[in-house]
Coordinates of C-alpha atoms in Angstrom, one line a residue:
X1 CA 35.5 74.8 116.0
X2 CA 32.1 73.9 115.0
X3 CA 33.0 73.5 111.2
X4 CA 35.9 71.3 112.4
X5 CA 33.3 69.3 114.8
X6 CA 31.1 68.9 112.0
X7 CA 33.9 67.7 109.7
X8 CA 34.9 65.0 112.1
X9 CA 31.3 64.0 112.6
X10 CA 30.6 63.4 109.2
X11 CA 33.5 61.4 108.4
X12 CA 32.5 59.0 111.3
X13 CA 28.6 59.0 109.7
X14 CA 30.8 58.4 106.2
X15 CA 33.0 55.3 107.5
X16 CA 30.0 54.4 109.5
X17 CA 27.7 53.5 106.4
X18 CA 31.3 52.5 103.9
X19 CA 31.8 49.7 106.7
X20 CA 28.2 48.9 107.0
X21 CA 27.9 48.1 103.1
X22 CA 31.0 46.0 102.8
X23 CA 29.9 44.2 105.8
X24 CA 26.5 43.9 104.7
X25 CA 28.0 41.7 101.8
X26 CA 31.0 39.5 104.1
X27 CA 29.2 39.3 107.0
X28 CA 26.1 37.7 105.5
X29 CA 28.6 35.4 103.6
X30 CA 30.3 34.3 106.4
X31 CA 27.2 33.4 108.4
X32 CA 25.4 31.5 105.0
X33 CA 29.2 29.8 104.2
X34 CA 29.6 26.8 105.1
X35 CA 25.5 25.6 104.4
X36 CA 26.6 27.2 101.0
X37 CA 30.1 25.0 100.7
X38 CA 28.3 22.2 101.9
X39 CA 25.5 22.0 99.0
X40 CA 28.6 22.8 96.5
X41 CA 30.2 19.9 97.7
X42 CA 27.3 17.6 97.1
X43 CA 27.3 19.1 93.4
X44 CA 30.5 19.5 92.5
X45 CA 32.5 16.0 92.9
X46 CA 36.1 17.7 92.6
X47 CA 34.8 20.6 95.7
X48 CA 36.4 20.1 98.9
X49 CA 36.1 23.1 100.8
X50 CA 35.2 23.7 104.1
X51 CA 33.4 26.9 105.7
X52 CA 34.9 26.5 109.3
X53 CA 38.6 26.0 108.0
X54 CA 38.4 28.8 105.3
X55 CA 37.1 31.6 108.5
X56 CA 40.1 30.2 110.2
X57 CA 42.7 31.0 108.0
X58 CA 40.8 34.2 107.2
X59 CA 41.5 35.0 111.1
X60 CA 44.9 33.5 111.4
X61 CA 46.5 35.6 108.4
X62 CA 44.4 38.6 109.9
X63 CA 45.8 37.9 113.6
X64 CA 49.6 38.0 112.0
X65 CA 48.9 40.9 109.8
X66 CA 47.9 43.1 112.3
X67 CA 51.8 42.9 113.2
X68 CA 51.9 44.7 109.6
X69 CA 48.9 47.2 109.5
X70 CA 50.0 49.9 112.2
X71 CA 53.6 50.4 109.8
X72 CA 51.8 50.5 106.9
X73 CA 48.8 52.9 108.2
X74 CA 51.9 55.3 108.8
X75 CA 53.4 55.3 105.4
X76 CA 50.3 55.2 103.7
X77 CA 47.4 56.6 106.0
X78 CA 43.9 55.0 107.0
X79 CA 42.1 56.1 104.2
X80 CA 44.0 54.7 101.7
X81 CA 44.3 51.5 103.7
X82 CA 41.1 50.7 104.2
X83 CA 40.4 51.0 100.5
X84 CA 43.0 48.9 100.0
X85 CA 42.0 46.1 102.5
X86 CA 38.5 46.7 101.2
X87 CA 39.0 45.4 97.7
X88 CA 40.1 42.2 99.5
X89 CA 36.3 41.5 100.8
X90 CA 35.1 41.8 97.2
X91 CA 37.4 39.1 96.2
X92 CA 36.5 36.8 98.7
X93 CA 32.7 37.2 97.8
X94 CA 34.1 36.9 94.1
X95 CA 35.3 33.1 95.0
X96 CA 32.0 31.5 95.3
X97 CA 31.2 32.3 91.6
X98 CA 33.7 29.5 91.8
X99 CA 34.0 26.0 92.4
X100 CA 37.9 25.8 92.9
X101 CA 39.1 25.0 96.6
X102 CA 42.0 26.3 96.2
X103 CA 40.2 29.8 95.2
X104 CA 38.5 29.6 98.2
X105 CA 41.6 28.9 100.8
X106 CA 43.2 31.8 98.7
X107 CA 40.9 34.6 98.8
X108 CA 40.8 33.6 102.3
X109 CA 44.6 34.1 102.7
X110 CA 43.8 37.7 100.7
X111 CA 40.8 38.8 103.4
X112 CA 43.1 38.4 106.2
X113 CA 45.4 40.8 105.1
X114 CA 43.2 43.1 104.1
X115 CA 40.9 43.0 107.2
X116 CA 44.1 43.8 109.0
X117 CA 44.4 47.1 107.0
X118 CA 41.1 47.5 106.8
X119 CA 40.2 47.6 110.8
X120 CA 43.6 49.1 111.9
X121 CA 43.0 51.9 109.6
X122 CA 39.3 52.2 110.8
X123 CA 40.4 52.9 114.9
X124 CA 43.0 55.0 113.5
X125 CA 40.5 57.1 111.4
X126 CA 38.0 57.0 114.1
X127 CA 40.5 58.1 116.8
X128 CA 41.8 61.0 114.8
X129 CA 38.1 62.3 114.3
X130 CA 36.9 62.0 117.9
X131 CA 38.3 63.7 120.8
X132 CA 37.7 62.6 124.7
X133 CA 34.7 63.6 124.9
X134 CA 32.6 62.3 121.7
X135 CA 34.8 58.8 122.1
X136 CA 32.3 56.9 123.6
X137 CA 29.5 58.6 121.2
X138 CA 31.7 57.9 118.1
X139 CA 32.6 54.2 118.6
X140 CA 28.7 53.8 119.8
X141 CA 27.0 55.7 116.4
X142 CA 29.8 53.4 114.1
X143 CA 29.1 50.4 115.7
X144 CA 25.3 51.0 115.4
X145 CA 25.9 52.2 112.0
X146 CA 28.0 49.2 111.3
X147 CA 26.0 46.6 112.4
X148 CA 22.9 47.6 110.4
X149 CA 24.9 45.2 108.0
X150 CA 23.2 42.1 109.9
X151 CA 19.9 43.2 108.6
X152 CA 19.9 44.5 105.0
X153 CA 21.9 41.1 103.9
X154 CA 20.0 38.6 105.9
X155 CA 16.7 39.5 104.9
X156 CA 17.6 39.2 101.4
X157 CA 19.3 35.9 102.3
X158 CA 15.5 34.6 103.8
X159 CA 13.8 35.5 101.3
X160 CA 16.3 33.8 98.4
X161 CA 17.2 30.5 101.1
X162 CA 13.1 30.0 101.7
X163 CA 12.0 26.7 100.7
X164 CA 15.7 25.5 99.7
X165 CA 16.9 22.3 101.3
X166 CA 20.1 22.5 99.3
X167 CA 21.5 25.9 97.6
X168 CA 21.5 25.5 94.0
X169 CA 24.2 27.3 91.8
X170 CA 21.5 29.7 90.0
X171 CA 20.5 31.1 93.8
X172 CA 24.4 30.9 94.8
X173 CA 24.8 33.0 91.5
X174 CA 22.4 35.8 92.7
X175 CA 23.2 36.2 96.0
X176 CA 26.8 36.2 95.8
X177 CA 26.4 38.6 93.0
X178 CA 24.3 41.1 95.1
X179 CA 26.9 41.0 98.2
X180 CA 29.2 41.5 95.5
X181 CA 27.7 45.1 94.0
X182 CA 27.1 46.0 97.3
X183 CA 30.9 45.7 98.6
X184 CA 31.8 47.8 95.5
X185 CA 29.3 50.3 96.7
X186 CA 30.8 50.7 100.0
X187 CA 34.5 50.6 98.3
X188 CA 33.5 53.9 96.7
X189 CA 32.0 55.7 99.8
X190 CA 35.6 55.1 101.8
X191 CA 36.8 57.6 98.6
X192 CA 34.5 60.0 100.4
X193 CA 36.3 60.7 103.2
X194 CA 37.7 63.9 104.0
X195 CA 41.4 63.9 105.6
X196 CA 42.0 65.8 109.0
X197 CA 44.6 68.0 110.4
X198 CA 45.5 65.9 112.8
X199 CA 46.2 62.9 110.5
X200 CA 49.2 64.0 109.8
X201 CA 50.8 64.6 112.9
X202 CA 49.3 61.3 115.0
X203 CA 49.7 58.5 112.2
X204 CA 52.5 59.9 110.5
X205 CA 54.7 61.2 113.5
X206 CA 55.3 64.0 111.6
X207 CA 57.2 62.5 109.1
X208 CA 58.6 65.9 107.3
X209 CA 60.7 65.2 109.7
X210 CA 62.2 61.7 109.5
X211 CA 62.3 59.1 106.7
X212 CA 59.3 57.8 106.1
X213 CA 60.6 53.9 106.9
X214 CA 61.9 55.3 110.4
X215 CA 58.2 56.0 110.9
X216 CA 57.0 52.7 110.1
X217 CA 59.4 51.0 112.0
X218 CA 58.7 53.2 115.1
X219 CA 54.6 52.0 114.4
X220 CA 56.1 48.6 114.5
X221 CA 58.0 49.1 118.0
X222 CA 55.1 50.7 119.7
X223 CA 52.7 47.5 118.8
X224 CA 55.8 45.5 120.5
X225 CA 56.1 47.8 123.5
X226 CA 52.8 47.9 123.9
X227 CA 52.1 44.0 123.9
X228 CA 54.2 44.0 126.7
X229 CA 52.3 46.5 128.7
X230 CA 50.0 45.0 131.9
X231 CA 47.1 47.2 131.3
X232 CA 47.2 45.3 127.5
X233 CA 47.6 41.8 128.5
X234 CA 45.0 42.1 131.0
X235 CA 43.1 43.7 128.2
X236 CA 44.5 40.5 125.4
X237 CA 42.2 38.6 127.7
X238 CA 39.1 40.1 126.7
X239 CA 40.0 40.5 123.4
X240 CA 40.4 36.8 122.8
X241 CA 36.9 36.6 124.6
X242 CA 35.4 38.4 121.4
X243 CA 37.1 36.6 119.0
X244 CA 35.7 33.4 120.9
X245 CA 32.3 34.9 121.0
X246 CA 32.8 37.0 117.4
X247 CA 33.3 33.3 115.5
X248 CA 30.4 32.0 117.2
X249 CA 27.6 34.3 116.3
X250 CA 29.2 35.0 112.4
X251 CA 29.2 31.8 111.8
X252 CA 28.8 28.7 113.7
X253 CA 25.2 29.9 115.3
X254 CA 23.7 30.6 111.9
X255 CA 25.0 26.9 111.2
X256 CA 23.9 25.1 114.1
X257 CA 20.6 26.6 113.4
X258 CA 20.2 25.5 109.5
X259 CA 21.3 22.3 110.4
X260 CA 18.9 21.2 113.2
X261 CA 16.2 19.7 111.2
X262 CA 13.7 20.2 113.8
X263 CA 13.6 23.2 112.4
X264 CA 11.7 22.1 109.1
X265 CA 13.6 20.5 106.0
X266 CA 14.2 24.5 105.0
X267 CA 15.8 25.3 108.4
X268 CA 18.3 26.8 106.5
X269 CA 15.9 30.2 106.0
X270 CA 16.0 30.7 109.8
X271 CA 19.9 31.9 109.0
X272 CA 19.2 34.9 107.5
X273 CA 16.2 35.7 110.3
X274 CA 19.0 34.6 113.7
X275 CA 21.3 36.8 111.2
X276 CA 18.6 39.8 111.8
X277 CA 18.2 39.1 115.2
X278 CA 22.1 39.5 116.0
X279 CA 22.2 42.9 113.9
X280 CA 19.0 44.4 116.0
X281 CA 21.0 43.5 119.1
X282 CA 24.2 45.2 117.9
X283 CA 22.3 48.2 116.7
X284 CA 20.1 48.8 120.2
X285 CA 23.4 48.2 121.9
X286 CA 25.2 50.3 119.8
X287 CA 23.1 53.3 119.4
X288 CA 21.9 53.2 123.2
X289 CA 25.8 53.7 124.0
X290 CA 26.6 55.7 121.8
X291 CA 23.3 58.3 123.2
X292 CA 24.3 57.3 126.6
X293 CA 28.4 58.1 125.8
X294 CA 28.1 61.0 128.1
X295 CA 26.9 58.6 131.0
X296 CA 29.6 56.3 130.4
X297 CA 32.2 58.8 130.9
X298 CA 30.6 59.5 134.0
X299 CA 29.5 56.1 134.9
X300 CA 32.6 54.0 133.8
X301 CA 32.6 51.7 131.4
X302 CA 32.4 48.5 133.6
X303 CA 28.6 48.8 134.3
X304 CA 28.3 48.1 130.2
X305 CA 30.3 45.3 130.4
X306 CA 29.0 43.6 133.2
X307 CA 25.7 44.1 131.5
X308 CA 27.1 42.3 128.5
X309 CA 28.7 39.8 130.6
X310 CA 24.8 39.1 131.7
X311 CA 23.6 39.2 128.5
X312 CA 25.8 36.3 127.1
X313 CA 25.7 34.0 130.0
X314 CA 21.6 33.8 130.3
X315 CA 22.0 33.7 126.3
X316 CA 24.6 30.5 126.4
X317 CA 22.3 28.5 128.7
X318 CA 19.5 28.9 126.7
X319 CA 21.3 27.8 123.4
X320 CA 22.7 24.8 125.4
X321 CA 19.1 23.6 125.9
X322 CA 17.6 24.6 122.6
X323 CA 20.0 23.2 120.0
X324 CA 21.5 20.0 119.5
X325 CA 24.8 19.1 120.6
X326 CA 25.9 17.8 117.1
X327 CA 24.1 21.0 115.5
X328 CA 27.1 23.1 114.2
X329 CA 29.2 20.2 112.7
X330 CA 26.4 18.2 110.3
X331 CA 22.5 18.4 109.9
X332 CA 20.7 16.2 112.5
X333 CA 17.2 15.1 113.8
X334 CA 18.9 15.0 117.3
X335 CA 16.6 16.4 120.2
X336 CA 17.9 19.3 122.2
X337 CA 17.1 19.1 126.4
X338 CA 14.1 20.9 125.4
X339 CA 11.9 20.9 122.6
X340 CA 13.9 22.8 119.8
X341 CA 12.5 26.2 119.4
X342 CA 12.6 28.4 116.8
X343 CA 11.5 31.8 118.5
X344 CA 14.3 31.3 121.6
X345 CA 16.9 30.7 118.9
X346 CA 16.1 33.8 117.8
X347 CA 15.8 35.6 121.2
X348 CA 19.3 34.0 121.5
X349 CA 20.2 35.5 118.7
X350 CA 19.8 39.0 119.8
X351 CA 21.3 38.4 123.2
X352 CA 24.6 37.4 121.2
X353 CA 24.4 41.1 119.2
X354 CA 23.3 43.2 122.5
X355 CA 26.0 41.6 124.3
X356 CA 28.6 41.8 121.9
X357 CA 27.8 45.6 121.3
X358 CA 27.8 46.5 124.8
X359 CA 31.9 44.7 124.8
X360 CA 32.7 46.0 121.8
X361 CA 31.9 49.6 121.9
X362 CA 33.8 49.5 125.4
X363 CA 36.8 48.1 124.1
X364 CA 36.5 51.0 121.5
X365 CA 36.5 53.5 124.2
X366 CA 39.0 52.4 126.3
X367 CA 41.6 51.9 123.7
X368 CA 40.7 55.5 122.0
X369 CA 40.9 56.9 125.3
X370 CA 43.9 55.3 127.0
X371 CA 45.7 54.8 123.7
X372 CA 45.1 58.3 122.2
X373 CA 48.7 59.1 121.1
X374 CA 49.3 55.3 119.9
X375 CA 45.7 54.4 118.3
X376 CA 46.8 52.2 115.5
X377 CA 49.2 49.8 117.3
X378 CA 46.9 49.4 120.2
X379 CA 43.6 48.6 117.6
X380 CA 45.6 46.8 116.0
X381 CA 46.6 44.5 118.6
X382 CA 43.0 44.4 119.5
X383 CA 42.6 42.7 116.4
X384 CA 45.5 40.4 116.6
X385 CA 44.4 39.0 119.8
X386 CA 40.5 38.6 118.6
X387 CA 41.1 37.2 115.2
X388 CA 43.9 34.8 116.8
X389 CA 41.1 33.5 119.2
X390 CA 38.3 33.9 116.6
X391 CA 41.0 31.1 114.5
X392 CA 41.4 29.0 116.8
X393 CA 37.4 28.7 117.6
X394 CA 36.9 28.2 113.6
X395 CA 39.5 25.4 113.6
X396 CA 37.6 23.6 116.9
X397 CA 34.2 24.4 115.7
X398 CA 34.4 21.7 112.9
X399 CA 35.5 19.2 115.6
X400 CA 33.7 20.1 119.2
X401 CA 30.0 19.8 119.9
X402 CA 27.6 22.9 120.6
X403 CA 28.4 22.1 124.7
X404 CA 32.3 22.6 124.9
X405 CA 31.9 25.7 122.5
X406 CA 29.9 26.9 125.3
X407 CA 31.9 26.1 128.0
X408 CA 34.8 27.6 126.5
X409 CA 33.0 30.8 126.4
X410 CA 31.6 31.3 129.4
X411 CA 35.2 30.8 130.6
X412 CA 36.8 33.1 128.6
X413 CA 34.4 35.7 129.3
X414 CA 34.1 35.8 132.8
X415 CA 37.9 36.2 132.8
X416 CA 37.6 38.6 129.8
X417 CA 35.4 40.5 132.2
X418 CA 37.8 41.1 135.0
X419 CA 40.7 41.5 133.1
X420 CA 38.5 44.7 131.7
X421 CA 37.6 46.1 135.1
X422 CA 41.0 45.7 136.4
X423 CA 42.4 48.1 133.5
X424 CA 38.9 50.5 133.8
X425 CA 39.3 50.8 137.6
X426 CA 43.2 51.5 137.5
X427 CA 42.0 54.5 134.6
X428 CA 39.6 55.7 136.7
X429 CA 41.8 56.5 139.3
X430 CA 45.0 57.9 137.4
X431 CA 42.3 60.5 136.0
X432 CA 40.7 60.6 139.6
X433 CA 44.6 61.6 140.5
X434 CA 45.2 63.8 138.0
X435 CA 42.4 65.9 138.5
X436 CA 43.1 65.9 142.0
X437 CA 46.5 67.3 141.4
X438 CA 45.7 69.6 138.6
X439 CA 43.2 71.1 141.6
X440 CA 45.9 71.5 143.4
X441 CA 48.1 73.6 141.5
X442 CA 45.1 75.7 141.2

């Protein structure tokens, strides 16, 4: 038992620090994007990209994907997957060593698929190596784990952006060629992971015993039957919540922040420091649930959300009143309500990772917990319904001002926050009910 435990473990510390490298290299792309697309266009008369657009059809194709993943997960498994959907980050990073639009709307088109595989396979794998009770531990130490991505990339990204008022090709050469190395990096460590026992009975459904299309088709039906469950359309709502929220800190915040010219006419190295900021939120939250997993299965899970919930409200009022209104669509000398401050944008910065750890490493539990038998449909249409909503912001966000992105937040994730104690509340009491008549029997 303990050699299995320990084998479980370490594949989670393996895909852990695999996800954290190839994130360290697309999520510090996606937050440095569109400053980056919007110096090429300035050098490159036949450029006409667009960083908000691209992240939206990177979600879109993702969101339909997802439909995909959970039938190919079983015919393939995760591991393989995830290698597979892995490659297609490198590519996208690849794209900026070009000036092409249409490579850019392409490898976009390539990333969305591949992210599908990529985090389908990743709550498949995880489920498969946790058990009831290191869930909460296991989705806490890989988000923690995961998130240290935020930091390594950034910093490098201050220290290269410093004293830049436009990104010249040479610097766009070397970072983008860094990210690159270090998504290969993290390519090579998914290789490293050792299957399990139980991969083949709970991805596959056992399918010595059925033709292997059978099985992907019955993936396929289960996302459908469970899309039309209540406890996951109450859940859809928070999902779309994240993907609001998830689109806003990876990569219109980092924007709104380079382009306030308050700032200094190098504003633009205070995206790699709000990028920190967010990561050391996501760590704390992630690692302090993940200690505390124990307490949460005793606790619930809705005392972690609502401080989340918290978190993000105090944390949108203060960027209301510290950043422009036009801030995330061009650069501007516009005054905020207050005098634009560069150490609450980053304290703002932090409250968007803390709270987004302490929703996302819930969602994690919940679904590994009530969606044990059926793990890659149901992360999977976690993903469809973030990266839907996560779209949809990208495609506004080059339109609305800072305010309405706001306000469409807060909405969404007060309902978001419901919806999630609705589904926690009616759990706690079919266990409470179980229990009780498992006592009974006794």
């Amino acid at each position: 038992m303990a050699k299995t435990f320990d084998k479980m473990f370490c594949n989670v510390l393996v895909l852990g620090f695999s996800f954290m490298l190839v994130f360290t290299a697309f999520q510090t792309c996606g937050m440095i994007q569109n400053i980056v697309i919007s110096s090429m266009k300035d050098q490159y008369t036949n450029y006409h990209g667009n960083g908000y657009i691209s992240l939206a059809i990177v979600y879109t194709a993702f969101a339909l994907s997802n439909w995909l993943a959970p039938s190919i997960i079983c015919a393939i498994g995760p591991k393989i997957s995830m290698i597979i959907g892995g490659a297609t980050y490198s590519l996208f990073i690849s794209n900026f060593f070009f000036h092409e639009t249409w490579c850019l709307y392409l490898a976009s088109c390539l990333i969305g698929f591949g992210a599908s595989l990529f985090w389908a396979g990743q709550g498949n794998f995880l489920t498969i190596n946790s058990d009831s009770d290191t869930m909460s531990r296991n989705s806490g130490v890989f988000w923690a784990l995961l998130q240290c991505s935020l930091l390594f990339g950034n910093i490098f990204v201050y220290f290269k952006f410093q004293g830049k008022s436009e990104i010249d090709e040479h610097t766009r050469f070397i970072v983008f060629g860094v990210l690159l190395g270090i998504s290969i990096i993290g390519l090579f460590m998914l290789c490293c992971l050792r299957t399990s026992e139980r991969e083949s009975v709970n991805v596959t459904n056992n399918v010595s015993a059925a033709p292997e299309s059978s099985g992907a088709i019955a993936e396929f039906n289960k996302a459908v039957s469970l899309f039309k469950t209540k406890k996951m359309i109450l859940l859809a709502i928070t999902f779309l919540y994240t993907g609001f929220e998830l689109s806003f800190f990876s990569g219109v915040y980092g924007t709104g922040i380079g382009f306030t010219k308050r700032f200094g006419n190098d504003a633009v190295k205070y995206v790699g420091i709000s990028g920190i900021c967010i990561g050391a939120g996501e760590i704390i939250g992630g690692a302090l649930f993940g200690i505390l997993g124990k307490k949460t299965n005793k606790y619930g899970r809705d005392p972690v959300i609502l401080l989340g919930y918290l978190f993000h409200m105090v944390t949108f009022f203060c960027i209301y009143i510290n950043l422009p209104s036009k801030s995330t669509l061009h650069e501007t000398m516009q005054p905020a309500i207050i005098n634009s401050s560069v150490a609450l944008a980053m304290v703002c910065a932090f409250g968007l990772g803390f709270g987004d750890a302490c929703y996302n490493t819930q969602i994690y539990s919940i679904l590994g917990s009530v969606y044990s038998e059926d793990s890659a449909p149901a992360f999977a249409l976690f993903k469809f319904f973030q990266s839907i909503a996560a779209a949809i912001a990208f495609f506004y966000s080059s339109a609305l001002e800072l305010p309405i992105q706001l306000l469409i937040m807060a909405v969404f994730g007060t309902l978001g926050t419901f919806s999630f104690w609705f589904v926690e509340w009616a759990e706690y009491r079919r266990i409470a009910k179980e229990k009780g008549e498992l006592k009974y029997k006794e």
